[in-house]
Short mmCIF file of C-alpha atoms in Angstrom, two decimals:
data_model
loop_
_atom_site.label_atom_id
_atom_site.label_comp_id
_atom_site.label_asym_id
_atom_site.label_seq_id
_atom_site.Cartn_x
_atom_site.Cartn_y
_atom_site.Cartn_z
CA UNK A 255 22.32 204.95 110.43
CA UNK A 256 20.57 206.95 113.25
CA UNK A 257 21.05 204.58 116.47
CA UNK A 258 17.80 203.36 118.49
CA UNK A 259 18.95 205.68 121.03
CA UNK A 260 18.44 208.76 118.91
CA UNK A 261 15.61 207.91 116.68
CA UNK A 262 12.71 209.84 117.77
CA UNK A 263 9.92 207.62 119.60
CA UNK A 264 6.85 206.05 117.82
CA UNK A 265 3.72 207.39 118.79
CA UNK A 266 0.75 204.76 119.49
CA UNK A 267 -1.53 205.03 116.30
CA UNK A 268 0.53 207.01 114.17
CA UNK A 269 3.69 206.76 111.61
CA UNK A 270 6.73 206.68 112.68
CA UNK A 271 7.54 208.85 109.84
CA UNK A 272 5.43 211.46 107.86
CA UNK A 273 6.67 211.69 104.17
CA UNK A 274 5.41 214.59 102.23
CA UNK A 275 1.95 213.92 100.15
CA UNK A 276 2.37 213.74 96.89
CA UNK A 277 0.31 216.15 94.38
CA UNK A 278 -0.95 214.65 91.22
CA UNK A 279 -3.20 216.73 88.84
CA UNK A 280 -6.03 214.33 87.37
CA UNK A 281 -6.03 216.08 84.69
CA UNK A 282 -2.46 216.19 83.55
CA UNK A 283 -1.21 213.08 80.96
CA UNK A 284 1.27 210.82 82.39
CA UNK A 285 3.61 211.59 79.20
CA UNK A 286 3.37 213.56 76.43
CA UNK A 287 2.75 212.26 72.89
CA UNK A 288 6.37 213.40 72.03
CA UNK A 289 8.10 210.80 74.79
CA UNK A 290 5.63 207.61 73.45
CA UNK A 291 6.95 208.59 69.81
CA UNK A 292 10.24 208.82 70.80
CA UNK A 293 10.04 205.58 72.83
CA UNK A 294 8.65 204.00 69.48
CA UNK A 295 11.51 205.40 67.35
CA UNK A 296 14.04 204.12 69.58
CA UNK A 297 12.82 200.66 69.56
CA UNK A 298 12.59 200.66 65.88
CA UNK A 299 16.29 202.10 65.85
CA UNK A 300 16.65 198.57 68.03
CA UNK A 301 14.90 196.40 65.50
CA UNK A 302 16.53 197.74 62.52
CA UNK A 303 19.81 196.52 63.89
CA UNK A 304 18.19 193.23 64.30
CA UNK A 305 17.14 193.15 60.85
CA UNK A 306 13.41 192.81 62.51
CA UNK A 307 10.62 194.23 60.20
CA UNK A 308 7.82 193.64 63.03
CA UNK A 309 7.92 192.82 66.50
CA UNK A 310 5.37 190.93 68.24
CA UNK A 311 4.58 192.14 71.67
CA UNK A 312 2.23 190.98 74.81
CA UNK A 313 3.51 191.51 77.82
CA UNK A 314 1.07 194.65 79.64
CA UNK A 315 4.88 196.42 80.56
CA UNK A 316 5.61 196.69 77.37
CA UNK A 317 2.66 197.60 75.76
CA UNK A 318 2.03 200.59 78.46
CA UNK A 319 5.43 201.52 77.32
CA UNK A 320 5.11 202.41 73.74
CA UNK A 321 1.74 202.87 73.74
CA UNK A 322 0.28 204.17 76.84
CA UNK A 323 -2.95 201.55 77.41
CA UNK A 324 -3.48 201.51 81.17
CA UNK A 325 -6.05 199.08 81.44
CA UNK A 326 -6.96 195.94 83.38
CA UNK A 327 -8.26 193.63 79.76
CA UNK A 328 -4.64 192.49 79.85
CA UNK A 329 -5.48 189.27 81.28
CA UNK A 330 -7.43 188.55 77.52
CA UNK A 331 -4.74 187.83 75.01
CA UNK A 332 -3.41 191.67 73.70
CA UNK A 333 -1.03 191.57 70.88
CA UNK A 334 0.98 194.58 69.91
CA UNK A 335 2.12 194.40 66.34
CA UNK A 336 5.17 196.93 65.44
CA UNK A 337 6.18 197.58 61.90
CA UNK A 338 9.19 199.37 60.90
CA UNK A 339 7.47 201.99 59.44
CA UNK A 340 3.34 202.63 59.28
CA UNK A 341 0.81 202.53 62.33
CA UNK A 342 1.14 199.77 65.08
CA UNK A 343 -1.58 197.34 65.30
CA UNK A 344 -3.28 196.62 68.82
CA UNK A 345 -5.25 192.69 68.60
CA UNK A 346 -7.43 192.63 71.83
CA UNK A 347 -10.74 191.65 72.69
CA UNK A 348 -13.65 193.75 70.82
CA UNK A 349 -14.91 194.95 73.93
CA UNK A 350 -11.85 197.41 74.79
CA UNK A 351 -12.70 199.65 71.38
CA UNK A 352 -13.51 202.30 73.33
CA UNK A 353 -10.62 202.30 75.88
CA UNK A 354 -8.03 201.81 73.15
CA UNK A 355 -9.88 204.50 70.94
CA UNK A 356 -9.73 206.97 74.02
CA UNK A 357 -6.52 206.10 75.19
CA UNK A 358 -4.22 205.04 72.25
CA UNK A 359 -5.53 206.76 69.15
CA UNK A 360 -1.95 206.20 67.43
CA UNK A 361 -2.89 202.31 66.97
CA UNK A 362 -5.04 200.62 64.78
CA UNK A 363 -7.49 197.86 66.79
CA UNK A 364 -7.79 194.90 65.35
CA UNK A 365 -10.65 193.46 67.13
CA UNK A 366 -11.85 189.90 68.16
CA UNK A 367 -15.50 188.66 68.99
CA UNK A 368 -15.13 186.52 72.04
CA UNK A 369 -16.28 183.83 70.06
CA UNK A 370 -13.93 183.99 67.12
CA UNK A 371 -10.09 182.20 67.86
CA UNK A 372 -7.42 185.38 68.39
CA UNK A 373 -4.89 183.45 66.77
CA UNK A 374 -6.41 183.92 63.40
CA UNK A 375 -7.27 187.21 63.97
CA UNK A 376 -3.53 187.84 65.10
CA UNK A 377 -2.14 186.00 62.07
CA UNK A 378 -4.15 188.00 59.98
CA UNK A 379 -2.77 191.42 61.35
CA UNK A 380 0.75 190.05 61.37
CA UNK A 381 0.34 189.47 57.54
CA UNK A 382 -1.20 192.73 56.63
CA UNK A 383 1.77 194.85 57.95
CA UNK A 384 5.24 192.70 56.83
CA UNK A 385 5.59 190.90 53.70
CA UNK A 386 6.36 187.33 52.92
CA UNK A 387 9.49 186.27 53.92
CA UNK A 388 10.31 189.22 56.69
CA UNK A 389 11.82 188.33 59.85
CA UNK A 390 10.01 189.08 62.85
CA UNK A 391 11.12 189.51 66.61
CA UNK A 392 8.42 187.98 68.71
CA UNK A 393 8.45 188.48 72.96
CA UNK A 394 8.68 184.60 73.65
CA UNK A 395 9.94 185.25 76.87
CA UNK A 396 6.72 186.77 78.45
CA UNK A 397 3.85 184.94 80.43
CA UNK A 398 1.18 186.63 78.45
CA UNK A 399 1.60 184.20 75.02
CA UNK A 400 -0.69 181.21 76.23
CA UNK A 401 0.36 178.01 74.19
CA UNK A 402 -3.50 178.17 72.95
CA UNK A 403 -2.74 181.21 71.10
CA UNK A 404 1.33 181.08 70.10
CA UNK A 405 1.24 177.21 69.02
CA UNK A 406 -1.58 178.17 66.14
CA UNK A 407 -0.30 181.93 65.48
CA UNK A 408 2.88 180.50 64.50
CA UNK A 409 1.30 177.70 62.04
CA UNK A 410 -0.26 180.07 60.34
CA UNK A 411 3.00 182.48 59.67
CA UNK A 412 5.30 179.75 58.25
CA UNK A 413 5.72 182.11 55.67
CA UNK A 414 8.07 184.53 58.10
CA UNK A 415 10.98 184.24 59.67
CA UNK A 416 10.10 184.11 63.63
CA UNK A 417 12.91 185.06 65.95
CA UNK A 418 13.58 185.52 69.65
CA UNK A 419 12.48 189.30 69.97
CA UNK A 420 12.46 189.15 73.85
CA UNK A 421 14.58 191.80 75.92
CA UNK A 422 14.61 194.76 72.86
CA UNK A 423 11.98 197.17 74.95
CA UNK A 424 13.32 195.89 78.22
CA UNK A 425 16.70 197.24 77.41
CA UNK A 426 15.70 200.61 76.65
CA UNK A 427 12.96 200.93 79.46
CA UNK A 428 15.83 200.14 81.99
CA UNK A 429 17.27 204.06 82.12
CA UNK A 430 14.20 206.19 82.52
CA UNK A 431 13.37 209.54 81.13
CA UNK A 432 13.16 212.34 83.88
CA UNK A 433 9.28 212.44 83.61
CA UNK A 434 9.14 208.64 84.61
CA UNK A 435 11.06 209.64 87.35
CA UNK A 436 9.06 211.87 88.88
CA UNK A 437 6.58 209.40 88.66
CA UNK A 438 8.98 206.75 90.30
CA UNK A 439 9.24 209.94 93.11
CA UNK A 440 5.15 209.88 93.42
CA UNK A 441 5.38 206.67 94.29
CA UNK A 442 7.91 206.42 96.45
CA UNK A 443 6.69 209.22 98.93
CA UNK A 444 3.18 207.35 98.72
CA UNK A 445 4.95 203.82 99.46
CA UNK A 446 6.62 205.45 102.45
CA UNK A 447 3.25 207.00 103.77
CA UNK A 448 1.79 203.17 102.98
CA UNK A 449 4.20 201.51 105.00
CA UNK A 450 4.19 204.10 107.57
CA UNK A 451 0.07 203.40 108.26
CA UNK A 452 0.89 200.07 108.61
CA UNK A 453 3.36 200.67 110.66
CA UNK A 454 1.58 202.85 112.77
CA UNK A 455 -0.98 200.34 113.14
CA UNK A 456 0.98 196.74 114.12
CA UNK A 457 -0.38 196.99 118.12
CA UNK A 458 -0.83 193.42 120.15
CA UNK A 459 -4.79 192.36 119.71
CA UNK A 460 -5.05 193.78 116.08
CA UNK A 461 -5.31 191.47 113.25
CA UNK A 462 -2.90 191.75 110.50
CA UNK A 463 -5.74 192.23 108.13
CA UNK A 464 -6.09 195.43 110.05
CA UNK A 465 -2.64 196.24 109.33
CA UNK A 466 -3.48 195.49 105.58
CA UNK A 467 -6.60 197.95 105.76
CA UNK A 468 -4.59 200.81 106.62
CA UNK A 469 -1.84 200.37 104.10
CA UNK A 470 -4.28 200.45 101.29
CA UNK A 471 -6.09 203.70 102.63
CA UNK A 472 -2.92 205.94 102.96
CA UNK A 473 -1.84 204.22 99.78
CA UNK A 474 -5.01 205.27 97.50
CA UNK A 475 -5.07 208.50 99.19
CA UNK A 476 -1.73 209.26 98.75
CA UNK A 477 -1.94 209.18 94.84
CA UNK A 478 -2.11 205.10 94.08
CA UNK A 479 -3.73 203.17 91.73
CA UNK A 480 -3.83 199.76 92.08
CA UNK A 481 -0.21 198.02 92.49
CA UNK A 482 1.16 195.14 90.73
CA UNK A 483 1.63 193.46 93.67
CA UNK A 484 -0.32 193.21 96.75
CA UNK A 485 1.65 194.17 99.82
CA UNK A 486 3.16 191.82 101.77
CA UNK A 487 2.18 191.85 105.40
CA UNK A 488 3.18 189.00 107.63
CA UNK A 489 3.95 188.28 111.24
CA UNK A 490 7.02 186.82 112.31
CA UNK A 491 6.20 183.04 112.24
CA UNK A 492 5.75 183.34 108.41
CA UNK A 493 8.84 185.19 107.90
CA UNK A 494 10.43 183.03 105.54
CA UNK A 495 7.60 182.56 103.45
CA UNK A 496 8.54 185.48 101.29
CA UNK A 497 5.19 186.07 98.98
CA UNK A 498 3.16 185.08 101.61
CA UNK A 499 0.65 188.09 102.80
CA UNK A 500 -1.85 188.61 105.46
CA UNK A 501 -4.40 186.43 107.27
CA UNK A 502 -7.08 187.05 109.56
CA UNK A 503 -4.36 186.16 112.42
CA UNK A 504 -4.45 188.62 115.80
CA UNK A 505 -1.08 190.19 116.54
CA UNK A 506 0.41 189.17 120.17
CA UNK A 507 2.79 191.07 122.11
CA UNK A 508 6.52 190.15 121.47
CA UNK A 509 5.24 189.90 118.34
CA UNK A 510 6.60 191.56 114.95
CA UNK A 511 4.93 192.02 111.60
CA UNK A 512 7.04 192.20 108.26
CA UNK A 513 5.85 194.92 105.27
CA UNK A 514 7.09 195.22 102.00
CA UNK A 515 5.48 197.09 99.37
CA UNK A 516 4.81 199.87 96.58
CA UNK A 517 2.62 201.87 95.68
CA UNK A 518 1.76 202.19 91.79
CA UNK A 519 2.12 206.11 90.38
CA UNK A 520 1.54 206.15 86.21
CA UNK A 521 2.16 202.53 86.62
CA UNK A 522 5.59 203.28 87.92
CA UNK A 523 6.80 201.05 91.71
CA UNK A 524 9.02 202.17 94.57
CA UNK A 525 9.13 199.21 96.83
CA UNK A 526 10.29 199.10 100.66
CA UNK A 527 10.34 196.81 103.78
CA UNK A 528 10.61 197.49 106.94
CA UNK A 529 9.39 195.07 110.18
CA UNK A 530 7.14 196.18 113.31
CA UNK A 531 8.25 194.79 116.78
CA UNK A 532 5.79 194.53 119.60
CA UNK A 533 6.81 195.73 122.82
CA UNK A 534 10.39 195.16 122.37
CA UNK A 535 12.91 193.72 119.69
CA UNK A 536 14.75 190.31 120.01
CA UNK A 537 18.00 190.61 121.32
CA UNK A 538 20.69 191.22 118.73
CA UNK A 539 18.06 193.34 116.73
CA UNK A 540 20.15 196.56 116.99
CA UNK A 541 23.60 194.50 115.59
CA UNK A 542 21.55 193.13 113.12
CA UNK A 543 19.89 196.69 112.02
CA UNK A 544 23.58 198.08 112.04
CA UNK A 545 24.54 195.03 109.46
CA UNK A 546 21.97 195.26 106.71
CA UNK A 547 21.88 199.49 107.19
CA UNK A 548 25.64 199.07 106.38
CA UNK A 549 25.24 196.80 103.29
CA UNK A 550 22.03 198.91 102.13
CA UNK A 551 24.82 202.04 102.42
CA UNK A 552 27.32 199.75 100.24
CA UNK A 553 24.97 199.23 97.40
CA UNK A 554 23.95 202.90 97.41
CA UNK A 555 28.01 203.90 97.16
CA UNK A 556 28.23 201.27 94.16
CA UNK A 557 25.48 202.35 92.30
CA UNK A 558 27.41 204.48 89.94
CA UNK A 559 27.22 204.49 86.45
CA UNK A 560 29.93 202.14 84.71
CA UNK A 561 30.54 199.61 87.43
CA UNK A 562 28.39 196.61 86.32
CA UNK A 563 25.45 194.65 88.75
CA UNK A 564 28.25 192.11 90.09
CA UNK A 565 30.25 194.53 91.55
CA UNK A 566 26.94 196.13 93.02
CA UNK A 567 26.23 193.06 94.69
CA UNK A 568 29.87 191.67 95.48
CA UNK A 569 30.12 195.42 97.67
CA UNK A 570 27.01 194.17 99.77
CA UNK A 571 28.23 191.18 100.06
CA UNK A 572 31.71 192.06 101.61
CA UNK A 573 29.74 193.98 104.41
CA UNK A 574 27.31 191.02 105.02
CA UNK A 575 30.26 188.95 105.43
CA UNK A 576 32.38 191.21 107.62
CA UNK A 577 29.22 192.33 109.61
CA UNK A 578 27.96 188.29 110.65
CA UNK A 579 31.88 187.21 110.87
CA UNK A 580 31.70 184.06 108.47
CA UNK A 581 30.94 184.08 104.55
CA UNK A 582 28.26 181.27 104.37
CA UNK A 583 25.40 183.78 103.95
CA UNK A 584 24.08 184.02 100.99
CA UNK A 585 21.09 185.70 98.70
CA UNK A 586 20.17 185.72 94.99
CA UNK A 587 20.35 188.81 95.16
CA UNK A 588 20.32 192.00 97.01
CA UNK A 589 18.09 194.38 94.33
CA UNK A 590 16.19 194.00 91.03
CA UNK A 591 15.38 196.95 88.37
CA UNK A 592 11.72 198.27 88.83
CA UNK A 593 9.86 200.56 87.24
CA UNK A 594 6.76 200.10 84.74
CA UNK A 595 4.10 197.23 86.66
CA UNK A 596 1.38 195.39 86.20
CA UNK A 597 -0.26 192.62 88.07
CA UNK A 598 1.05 189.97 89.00
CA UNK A 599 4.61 192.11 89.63
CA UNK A 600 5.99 195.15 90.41
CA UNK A 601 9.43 194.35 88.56
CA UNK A 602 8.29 194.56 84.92
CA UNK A 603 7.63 191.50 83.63
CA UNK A 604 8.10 187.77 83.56
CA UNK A 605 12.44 188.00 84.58
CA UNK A 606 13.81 189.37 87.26
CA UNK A 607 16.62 192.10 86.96
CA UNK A 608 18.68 191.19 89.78
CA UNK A 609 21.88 192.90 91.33
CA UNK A 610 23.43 189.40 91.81
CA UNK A 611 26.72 187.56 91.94
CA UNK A 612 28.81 187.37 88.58
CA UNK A 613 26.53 190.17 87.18
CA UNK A 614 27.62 191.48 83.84
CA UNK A 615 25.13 194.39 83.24
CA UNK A 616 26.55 197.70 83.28
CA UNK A 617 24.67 200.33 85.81
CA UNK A 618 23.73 203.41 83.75
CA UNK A 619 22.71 206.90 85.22
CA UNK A 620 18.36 207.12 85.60
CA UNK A 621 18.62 203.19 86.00
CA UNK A 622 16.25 202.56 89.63
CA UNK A 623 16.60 199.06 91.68
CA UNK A 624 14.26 198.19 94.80
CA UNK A 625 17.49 197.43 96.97
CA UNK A 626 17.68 194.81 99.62
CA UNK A 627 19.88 194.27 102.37
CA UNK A 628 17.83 191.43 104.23
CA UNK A 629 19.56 189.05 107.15
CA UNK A 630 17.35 185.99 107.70
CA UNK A 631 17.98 183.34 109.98
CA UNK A 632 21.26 184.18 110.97
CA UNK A 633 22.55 185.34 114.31
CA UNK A 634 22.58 188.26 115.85
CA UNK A 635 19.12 187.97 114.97
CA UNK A 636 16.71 188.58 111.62
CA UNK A 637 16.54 192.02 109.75
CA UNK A 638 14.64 193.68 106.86
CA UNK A 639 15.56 196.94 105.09
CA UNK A 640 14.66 198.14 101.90
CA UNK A 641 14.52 200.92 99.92
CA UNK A 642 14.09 202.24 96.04
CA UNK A 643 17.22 203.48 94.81
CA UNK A 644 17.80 205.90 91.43
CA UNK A 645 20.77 205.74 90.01
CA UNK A 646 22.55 209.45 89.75
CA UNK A 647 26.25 210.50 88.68
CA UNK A 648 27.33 210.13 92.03
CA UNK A 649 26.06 206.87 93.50
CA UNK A 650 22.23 206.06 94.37
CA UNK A 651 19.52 208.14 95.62
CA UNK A 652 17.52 206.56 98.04
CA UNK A 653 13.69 207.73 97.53
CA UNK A 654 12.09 205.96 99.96
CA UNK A 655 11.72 207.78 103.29
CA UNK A 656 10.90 205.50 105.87
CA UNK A 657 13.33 205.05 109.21
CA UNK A 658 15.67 202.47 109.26
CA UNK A 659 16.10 201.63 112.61
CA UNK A 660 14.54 199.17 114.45
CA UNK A 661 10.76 199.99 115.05
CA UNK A 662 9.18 199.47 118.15
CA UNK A 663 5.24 199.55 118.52
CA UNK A 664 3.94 199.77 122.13
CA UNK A 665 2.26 196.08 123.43
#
């Protein structure tokens, strides 16, 4: 970690950082048609060994995964149908023909009047690509099955086999492909620019709606579309309230203002927090800052592939504990896989991922985790840091470019 005494000055207005800007041709496909069939094939691979003959997808992670519709119609009920063998089936509203023509030509729509029930329709596409009697996986585990739909789809395929499907895509989006990581790149240089606005905008006597403003400029400009998440901006009396985001509230001196957020590149996140202080930090701030920069440094040494997501976190943990001098401080975890994103979350879906105590998952080379090595009420004082890690041979890569060190905003 660069100490306070060495890290070069903020500048009133400006970053405190200046990541590069990200180029991304508009014209250029976010993946080829070869890396969606190969996605496909691999999942299949999965099912076979389930002895699935469909699975039944919703969530909009999933769907953008094998498919490539980048829409925002997910909030209507979207049903993904995949066979074994023969052309998936898309159900969704009648109204997105033309985006799921455009966009996924590989998929059959099977369309629904907003007047007609989408169970039915579902049931019928179910039963025109297995045969009686097949087992089918179906995603129970995601928040886009509304009981409304799911109770009367599965009365009408009592004739199948219905099975927990949830977790087969999840398992093989975790290690990503090297052209979802340069996407996962794109967005982390335009996260850091984000929080770097913001950053360069936290002043006593502007409002943290102001703050908000300029995060979502340098973000669009810097090659954003619209994240799963909005960023979290807060001042220091709603620290604790951790999805809590910005009010109309004027920013005082002494103050400080808490970020975290990501940018969305091909749908792909690279969170990171830092905090703002006004005028000066709290006493204890720099201890603090040397505490969670240490256990940030711990996770990135134990990201290697083979150790599993316990011993990830039990290595942060050991610095946390030597660092504050007593063992009673404790998180759920310190980082959560990210990657593919759509509203509400940036973390992929309806579970969280976490690098967390008694983990058994094994870290695996192109894996990425939004890494956090937080102190919150505890002495020597508060402290937020975090960063998107990748996963390489040799431990993690942080992408994220923003200073560590505690930032100081003039009053």
């Amino acid at each position: 970690m660069t100490p306070q005494s060495s890290a070069p000055a903020p500048t009133a207005g400006m970053p405190p950082a200046v990541a590069p800007t990200p180029f991304v041709d508009p014209e250029a496909s976010f993946f080829s048609r070869e890396e969606f069939d190969l996605r496909v094939e691999r999942v299949r691979e999965g099912m076979q060994r389930r002895g699935l003959e469909a699975l039944l997808l919703v969530s909009p992670e999933n769907l953008y995964y094998l498919t490539g519709l980048n829409h925002q119609g997910y909030f209507a009920f979207t049903l993904l149908v995949l066979p074994l063998e023969g052309e998936p089936l898309v159900v969704a509203r009648a109204m997105e023909g033309a985006t799921i023509s455009a966009q996924i030509p590989q998929c059959r729509h099977i369309a629904f009047a907003d007047y007609e029930d989408p169970a039915e329709v579902a049931a019928n596409a179910v039963a025109s690509a297995v045969r009686q009697g097949a087992k089918v996986g179906v995603e129970e585990s995601s928040m886009c099955f509304p009981l409304n739909v799911w109770e009367p789809l599965r009365g009408r395929l009592e004739g199948l086999e219905l099975v927990d499907g949830s977790g087969i895509v999840e398992a093989f989006r975790q290690v990503k492909s090297p052209a979802e990581i340069e996407h996962v790149r794109r967005s982390a240089r335009a996260s850091s620019l984000a929080i770097e606005a913001g950053l360069g905008t936290v002043a006593a006597g502007v409002s943290e709606r102001e703050v908000a403003a300029a995060v979502y400029r340098e973000m669009m400009l810097a090659g954003s579309e619209y994240p799963g998440f909005a960023p979290l901006i807060r001042s220091r009396d709603l620290l604790l309230q951790e999805h809590v985001t910005w009010r109309p509230r004027v920013i005082q001196p002494q103050d400080a203002v808490f970020m975290e957020l990501s940018a969305s590149v091909a749908r792909y996140h690279a969170p990171l927090t830092r905090m703002a202080y006004v005028g000066e930090a709290p006493r204890g701030t720099e201890r603090a800052a040397d505490i969670a920069s240490a256990g940030l440094e711990a996770v990135r040494e134990a990201l290697r592939p083979g150790n599993v997501n316990g011993e990830v976190y039990a290595a942060w943990q050991r610095v946390i504990d030597s660092g504050l001098g007593h063992s009673n401080y404790r998180r759920h975890h310190c980082g959560y896989a990210i990657g593919i994103g759509f509203p509400p979350s940036w973390v992929g879906g309806a579970s969280v991922a976490g690098l967390r105590a008694g983990g058994t998952t094994e870290i695996r080379e192109g894996m990425v985790f939004h890494v956090l090595s937080w102190i919150l009420d505890q002495e020597p004082a508060d402290y937020v840091i975090s960063d998107t890690m990748l996963v390489t041979a040799n431990g993690g890569e942080i992408l994220t470019t923003t200073r560590r060190d505690p930032i100081v905003v003039p009053s």
